[in-house]
Short mmCIF file of C-alpha atoms in Angstrom, two decimals:
data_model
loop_
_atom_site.label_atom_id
_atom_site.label_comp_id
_atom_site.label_asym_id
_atom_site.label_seq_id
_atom_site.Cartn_x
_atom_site.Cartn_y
_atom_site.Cartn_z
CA UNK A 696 -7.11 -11.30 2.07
CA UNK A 697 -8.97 -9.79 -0.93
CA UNK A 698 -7.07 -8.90 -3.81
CA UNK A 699 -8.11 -7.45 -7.20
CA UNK A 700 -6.08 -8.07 -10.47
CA UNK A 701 -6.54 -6.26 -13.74
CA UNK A 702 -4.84 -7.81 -16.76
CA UNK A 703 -6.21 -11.20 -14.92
CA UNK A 704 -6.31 -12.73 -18.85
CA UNK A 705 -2.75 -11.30 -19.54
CA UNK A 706 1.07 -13.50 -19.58
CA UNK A 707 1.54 -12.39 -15.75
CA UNK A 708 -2.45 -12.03 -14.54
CA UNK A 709 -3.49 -15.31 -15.78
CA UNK A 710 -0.56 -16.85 -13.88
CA UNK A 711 -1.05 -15.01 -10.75
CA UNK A 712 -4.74 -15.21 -10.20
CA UNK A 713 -4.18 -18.74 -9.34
CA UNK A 714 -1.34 -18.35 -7.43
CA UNK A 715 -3.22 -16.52 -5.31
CA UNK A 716 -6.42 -18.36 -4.93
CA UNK A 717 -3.97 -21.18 -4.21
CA UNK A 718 -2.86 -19.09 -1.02
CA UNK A 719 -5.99 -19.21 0.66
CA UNK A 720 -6.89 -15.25 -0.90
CA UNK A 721 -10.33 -14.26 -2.60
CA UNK A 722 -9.85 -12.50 -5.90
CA UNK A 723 -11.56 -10.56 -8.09
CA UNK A 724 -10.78 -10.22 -11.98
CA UNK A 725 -11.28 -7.56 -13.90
CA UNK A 726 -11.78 -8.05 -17.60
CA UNK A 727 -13.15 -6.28 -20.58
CA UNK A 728 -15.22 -9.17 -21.70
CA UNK A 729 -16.78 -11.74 -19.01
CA UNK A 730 -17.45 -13.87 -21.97
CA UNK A 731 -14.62 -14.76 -23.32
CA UNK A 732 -12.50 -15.44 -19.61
CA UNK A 733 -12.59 -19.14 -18.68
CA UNK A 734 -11.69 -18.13 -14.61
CA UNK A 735 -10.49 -20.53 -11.82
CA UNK A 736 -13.01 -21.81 -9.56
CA UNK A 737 -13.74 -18.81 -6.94
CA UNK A 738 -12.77 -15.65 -8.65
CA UNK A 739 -15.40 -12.93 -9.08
CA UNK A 740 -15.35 -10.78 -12.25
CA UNK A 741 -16.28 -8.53 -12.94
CA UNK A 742 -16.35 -6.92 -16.91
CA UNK A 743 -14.87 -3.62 -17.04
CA UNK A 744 -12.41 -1.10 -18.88
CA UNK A 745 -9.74 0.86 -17.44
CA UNK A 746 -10.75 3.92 -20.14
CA UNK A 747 -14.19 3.67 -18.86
CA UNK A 748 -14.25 4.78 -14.91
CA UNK A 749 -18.01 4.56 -14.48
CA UNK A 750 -17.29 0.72 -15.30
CA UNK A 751 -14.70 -0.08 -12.22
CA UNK A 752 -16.09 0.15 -8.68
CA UNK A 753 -18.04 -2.67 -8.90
CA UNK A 754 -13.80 -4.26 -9.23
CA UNK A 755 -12.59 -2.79 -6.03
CA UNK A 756 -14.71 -3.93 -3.47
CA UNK A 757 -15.95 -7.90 -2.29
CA UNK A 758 -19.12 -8.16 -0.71
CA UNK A 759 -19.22 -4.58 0.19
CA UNK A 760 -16.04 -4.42 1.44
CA UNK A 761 -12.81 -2.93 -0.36
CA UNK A 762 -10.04 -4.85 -1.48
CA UNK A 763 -6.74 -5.26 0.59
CA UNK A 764 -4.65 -4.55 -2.75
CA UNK A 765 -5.30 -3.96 -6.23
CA UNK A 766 -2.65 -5.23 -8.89
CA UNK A 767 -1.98 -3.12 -11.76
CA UNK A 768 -0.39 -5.60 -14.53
CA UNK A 769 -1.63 -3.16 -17.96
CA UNK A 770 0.19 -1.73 -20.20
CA UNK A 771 0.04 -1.17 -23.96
CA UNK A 772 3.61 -1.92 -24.98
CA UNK A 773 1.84 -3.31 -28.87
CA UNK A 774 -0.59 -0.71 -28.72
CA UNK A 775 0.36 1.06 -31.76
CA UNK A 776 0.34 4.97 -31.90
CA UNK A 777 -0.80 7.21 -29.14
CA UNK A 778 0.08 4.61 -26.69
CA UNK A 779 1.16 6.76 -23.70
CA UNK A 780 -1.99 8.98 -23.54
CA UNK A 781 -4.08 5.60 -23.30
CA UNK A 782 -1.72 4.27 -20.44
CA UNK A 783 -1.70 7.67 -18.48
CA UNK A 784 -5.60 7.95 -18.86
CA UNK A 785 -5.77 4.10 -17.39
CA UNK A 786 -3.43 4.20 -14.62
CA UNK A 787 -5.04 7.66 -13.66
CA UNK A 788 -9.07 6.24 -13.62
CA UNK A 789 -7.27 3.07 -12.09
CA UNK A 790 -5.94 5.27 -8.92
CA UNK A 791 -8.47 7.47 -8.34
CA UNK A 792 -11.19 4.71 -8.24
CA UNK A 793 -8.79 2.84 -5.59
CA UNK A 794 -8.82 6.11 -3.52
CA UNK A 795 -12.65 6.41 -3.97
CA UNK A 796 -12.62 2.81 -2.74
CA UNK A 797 -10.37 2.83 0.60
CA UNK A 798 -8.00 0.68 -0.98
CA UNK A 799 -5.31 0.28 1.53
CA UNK A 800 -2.34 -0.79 -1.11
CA UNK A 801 -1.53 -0.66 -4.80
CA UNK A 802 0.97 -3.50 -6.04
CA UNK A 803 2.61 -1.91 -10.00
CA UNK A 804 5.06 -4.30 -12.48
CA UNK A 805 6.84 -2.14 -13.97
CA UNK A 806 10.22 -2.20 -15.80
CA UNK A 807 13.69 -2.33 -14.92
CA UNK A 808 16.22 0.30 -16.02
CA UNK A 809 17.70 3.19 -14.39
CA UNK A 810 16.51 6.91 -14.48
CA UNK A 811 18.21 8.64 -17.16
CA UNK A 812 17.16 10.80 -20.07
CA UNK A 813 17.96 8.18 -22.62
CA UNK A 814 15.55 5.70 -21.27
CA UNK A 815 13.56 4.38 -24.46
CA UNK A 816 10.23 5.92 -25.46
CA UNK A 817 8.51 2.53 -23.85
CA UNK A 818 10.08 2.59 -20.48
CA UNK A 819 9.33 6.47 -19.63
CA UNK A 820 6.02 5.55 -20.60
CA UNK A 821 6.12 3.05 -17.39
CA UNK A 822 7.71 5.22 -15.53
CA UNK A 823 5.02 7.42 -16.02
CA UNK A 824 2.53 4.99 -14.97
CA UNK A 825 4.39 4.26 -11.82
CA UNK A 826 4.50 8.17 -11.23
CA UNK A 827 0.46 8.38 -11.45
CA UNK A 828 -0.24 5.20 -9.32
CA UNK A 829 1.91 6.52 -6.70
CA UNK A 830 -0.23 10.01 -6.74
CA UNK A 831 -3.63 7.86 -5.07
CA UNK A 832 -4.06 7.55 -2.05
CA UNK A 833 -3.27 3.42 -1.63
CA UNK A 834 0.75 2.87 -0.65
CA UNK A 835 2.23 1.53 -3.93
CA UNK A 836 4.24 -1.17 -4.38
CA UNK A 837 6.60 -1.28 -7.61
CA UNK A 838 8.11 -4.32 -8.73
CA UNK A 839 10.59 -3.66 -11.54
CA UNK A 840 11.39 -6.38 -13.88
CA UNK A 841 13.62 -6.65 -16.82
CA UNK A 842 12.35 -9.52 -19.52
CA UNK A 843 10.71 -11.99 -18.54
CA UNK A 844 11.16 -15.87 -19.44
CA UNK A 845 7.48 -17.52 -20.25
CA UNK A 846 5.19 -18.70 -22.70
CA UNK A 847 3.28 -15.42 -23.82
CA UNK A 848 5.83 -12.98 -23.03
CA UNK A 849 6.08 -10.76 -25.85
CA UNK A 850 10.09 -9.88 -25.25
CA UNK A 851 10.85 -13.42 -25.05
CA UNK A 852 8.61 -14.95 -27.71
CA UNK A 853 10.75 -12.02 -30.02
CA UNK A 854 13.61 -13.76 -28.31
CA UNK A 855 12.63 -17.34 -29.63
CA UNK A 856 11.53 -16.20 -32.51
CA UNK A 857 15.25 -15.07 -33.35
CA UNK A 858 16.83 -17.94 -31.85
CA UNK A 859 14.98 -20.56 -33.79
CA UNK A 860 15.02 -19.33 -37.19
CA UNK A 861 18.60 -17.68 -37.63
CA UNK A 862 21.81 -19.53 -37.40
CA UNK A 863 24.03 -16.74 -38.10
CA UNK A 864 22.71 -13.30 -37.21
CA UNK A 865 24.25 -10.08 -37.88
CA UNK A 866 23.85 -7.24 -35.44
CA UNK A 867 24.74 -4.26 -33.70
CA UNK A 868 26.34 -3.31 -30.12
CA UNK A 869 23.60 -3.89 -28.21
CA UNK A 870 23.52 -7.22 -28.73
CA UNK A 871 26.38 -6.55 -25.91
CA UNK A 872 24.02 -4.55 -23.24
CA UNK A 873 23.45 -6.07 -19.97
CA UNK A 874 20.06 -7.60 -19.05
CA UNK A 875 19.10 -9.72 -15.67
CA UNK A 876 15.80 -11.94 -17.01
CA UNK A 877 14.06 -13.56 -14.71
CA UNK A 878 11.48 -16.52 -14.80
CA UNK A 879 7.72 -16.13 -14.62
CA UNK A 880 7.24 -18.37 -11.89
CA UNK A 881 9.63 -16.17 -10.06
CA UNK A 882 7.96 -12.64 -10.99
CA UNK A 883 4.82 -14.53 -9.69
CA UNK A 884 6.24 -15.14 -6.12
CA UNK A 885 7.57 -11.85 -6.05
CA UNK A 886 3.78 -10.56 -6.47
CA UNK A 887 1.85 -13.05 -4.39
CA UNK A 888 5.24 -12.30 -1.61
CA UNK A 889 4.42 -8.55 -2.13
CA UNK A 890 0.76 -8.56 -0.98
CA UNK A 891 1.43 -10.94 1.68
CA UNK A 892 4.47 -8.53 3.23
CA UNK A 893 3.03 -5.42 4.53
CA UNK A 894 6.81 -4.20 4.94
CA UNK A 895 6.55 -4.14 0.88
CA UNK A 896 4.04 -1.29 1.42
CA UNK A 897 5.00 2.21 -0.15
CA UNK A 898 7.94 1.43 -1.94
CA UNK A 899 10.06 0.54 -4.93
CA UNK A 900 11.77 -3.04 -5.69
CA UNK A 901 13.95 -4.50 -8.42
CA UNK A 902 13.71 -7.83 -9.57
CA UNK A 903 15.95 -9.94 -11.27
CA UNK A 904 16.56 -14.00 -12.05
CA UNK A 905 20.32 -15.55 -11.08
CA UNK A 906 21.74 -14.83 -14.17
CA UNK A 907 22.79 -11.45 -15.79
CA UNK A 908 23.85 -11.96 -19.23
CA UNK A 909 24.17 -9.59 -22.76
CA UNK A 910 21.66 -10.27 -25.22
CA UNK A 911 23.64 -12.10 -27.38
CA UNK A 912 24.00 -14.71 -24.47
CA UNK A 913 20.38 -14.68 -23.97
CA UNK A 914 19.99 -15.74 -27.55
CA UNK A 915 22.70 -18.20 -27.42
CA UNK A 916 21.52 -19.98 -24.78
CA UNK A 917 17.52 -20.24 -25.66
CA UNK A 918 18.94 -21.60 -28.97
CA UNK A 919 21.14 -24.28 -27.57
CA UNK A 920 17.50 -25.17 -25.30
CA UNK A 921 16.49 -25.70 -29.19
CA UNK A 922 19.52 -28.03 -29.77
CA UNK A 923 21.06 -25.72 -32.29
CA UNK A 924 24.38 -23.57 -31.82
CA UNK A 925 24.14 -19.53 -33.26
CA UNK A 926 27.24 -17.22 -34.35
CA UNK A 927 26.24 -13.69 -34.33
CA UNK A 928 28.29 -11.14 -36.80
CA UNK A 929 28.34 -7.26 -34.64
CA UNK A 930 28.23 -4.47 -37.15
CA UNK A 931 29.39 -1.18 -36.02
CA UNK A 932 26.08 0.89 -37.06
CA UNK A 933 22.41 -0.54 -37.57
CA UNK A 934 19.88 2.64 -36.60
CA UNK A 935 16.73 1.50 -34.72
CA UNK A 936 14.34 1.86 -37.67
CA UNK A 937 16.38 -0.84 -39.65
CA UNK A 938 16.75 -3.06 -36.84
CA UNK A 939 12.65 -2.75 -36.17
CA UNK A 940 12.38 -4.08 -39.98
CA UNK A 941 14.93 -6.43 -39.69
CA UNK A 942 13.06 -7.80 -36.40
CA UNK A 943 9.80 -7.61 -38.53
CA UNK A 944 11.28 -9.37 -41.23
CA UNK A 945 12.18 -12.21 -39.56
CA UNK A 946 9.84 -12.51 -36.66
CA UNK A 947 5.94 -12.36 -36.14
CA UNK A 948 5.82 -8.92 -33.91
CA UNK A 949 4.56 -6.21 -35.19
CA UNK A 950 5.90 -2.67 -36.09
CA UNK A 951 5.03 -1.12 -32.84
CA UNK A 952 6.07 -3.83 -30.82
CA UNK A 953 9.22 -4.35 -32.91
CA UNK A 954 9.81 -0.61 -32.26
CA UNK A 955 9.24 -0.76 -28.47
CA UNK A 956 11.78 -3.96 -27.99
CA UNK A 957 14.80 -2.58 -30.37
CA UNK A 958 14.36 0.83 -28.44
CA UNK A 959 14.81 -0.81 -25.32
CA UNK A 960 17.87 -2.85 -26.30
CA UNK A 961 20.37 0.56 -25.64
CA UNK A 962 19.64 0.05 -21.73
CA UNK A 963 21.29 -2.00 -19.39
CA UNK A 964 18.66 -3.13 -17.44
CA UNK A 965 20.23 -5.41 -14.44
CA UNK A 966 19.42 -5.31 -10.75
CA UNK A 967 21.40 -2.78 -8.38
CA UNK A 968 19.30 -2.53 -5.63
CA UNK A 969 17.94 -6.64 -3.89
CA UNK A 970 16.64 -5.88 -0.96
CA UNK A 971 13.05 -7.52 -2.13
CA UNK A 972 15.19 -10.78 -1.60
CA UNK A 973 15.69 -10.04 2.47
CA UNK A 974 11.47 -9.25 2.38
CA UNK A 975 10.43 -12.09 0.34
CA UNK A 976 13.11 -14.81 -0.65
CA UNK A 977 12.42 -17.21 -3.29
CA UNK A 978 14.31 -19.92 -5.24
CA UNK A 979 15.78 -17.52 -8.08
CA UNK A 980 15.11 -19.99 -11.68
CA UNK A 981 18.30 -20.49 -13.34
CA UNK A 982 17.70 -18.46 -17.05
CA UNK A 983 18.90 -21.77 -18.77
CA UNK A 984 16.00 -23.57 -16.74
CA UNK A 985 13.44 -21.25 -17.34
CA UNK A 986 13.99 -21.42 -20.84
CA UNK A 987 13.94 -24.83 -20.91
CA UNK A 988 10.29 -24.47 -19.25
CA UNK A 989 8.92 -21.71 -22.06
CA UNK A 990 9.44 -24.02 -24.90
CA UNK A 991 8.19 -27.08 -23.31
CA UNK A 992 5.14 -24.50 -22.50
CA UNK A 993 5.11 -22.81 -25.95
CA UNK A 994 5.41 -26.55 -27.72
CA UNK A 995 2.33 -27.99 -25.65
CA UNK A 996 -1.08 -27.39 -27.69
CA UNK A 997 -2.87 -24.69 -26.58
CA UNK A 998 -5.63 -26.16 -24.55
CA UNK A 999 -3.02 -27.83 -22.25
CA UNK A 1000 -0.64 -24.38 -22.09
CA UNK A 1001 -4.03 -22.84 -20.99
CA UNK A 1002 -4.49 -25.14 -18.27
CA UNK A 1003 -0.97 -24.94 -17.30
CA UNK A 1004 -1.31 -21.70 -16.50
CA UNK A 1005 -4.39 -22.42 -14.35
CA UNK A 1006 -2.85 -25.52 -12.57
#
């Protein structure tokens, strides 16, 4: 089958593209600068930008034909200000040139967390997202994921970040919400299972690893991988904007992404619904073991982490 994947230079793109090629599928990547994307062997690219519609038929279609499925894997959680009106305006040229195209089937990542008015600023803006893909006419697939463990994830390179540098950290009560991570390699399967399950068609799916820990255990844990034990200190109030600095301070993300994460903290974000596992089962990674794989990843120079992700 023929697939199309935007964000194909992205943490989850650049892992998936050859995960499908590796399947026996064609692929075609769309990127905003042929130039500077090293592809596998076999995938056609094409150079476009999701803000500029007259730029994406050429992505939707192999050899005059459409593409089975298009994945949508962008989103502008760093993005600074004004971030929602640039994801809205993408996902909408996205879905309407997928209509135009007689695109059978639309395959979304979006994020984990139930419907409620206190959702952070971040996750109603991929709600939002999923709301506009679903409006085309393609039958949309949503995966919903939670953080996910891998070299070049944003949430868990924050997560590192903390772990290795701070032996004692102080913080406040949400360092007690729930959260199911789950491993790259597994968030890959889930995709490549998606397109090749048509009974995945036209619905919504929550994904999850094994494990469902608070974050404090999450940050235990990936600093025991580092060989190093970590007491954390609660505090009864620390507002968001404080915590962003704090996160700033010690950390390389920056103020919008810092934000974004510390926002998203106040929501349990666990699976409640697993019925993707009946559809397409996989081995669920352990979270110890997939953080175990991240660092060995993230320690590797980066010539060989690029061609990791390509093997």
């Amino acid at each position: 089958m023929r697939a199309l994947v935007t964000g194909a230079t992205g943490f989850v793109g650049s892992r998936l593209v050859p995960a499908l090629l590796d399947k026996g599928h064609e692929v075609v990547a769309l990127v905003r600068d042929a130039d500077a994307y090293d592809p596998p062997a076999g995938v056609h690219v094409v150079e476009g930008d999701l803000l500029e519609p007259d730029t994406l038929p050429p992505a939707f279609e192999v050899d005059g034909e459409p593409v089975d499925a298009a994945y949508y894997l962008v989103h502008s959680m760093d993005g600074g200000p004004g971030y929602e009106e640039r994801d809205r305006n993408c996902a909408q040229n996205f879905v309407e040139t997928a209509s135009d195209a007689g695109v059978d089937r639309v395959i979304y990542l979006g994020g984990l967390g139930e419907d409620r008015d206190d959702l952070s600023e971040h996750l109603k803006s991929r709600r939002e997202v999923e709301r506009i893909l679903g409006t085309g006419d393609p039958a949309l697939t949503t995966l919903r994921a939670a953080i996910i463990v891998g070299a070049g994830s944003a949430s868990f390179e924050v997560i590192h970040g903390l772990a290795s540098r701070l032996p004692v950290m102080t913080t406040p009560k949400w360092v007690d919400t729930l959260c199911q991570p789950i491993a790259i390699d597994d968030v890959v399967g889930y995709l490549l299972g998606a397109f090749e399950e048509p009974a995945t068609a036209d619905d919504t799916f929550e994904i999850g690893g094994p494990d469902v820990l608070t974050y404090g255990e999450i940050l235990r844990q990936t600093r025991r991988q580092l060989g190093h034990a970590l007491w954390i200190i609660r505090v009864p109030v620390l507002s968001p904007e404080l915590s962003a600095k704090w996160l700033r301070l010690v950390t390389d993300v920056n103020p919008y992404l810092a934000r974004s994460l510390v926002e998203g903290l106040r929501n349990t974000v666990i699976v409640e619904d697993d019925r993707i596992r009946d559809l397409v089962p996989i081995d669920q990674t352990p979270f110890e073991v997939a953080v175990a794989r991240a660092i060995d990843e993230m320690n590797r120079p980066e010539g060989a982490r690029s061609e990791a992700t390509r093997s």
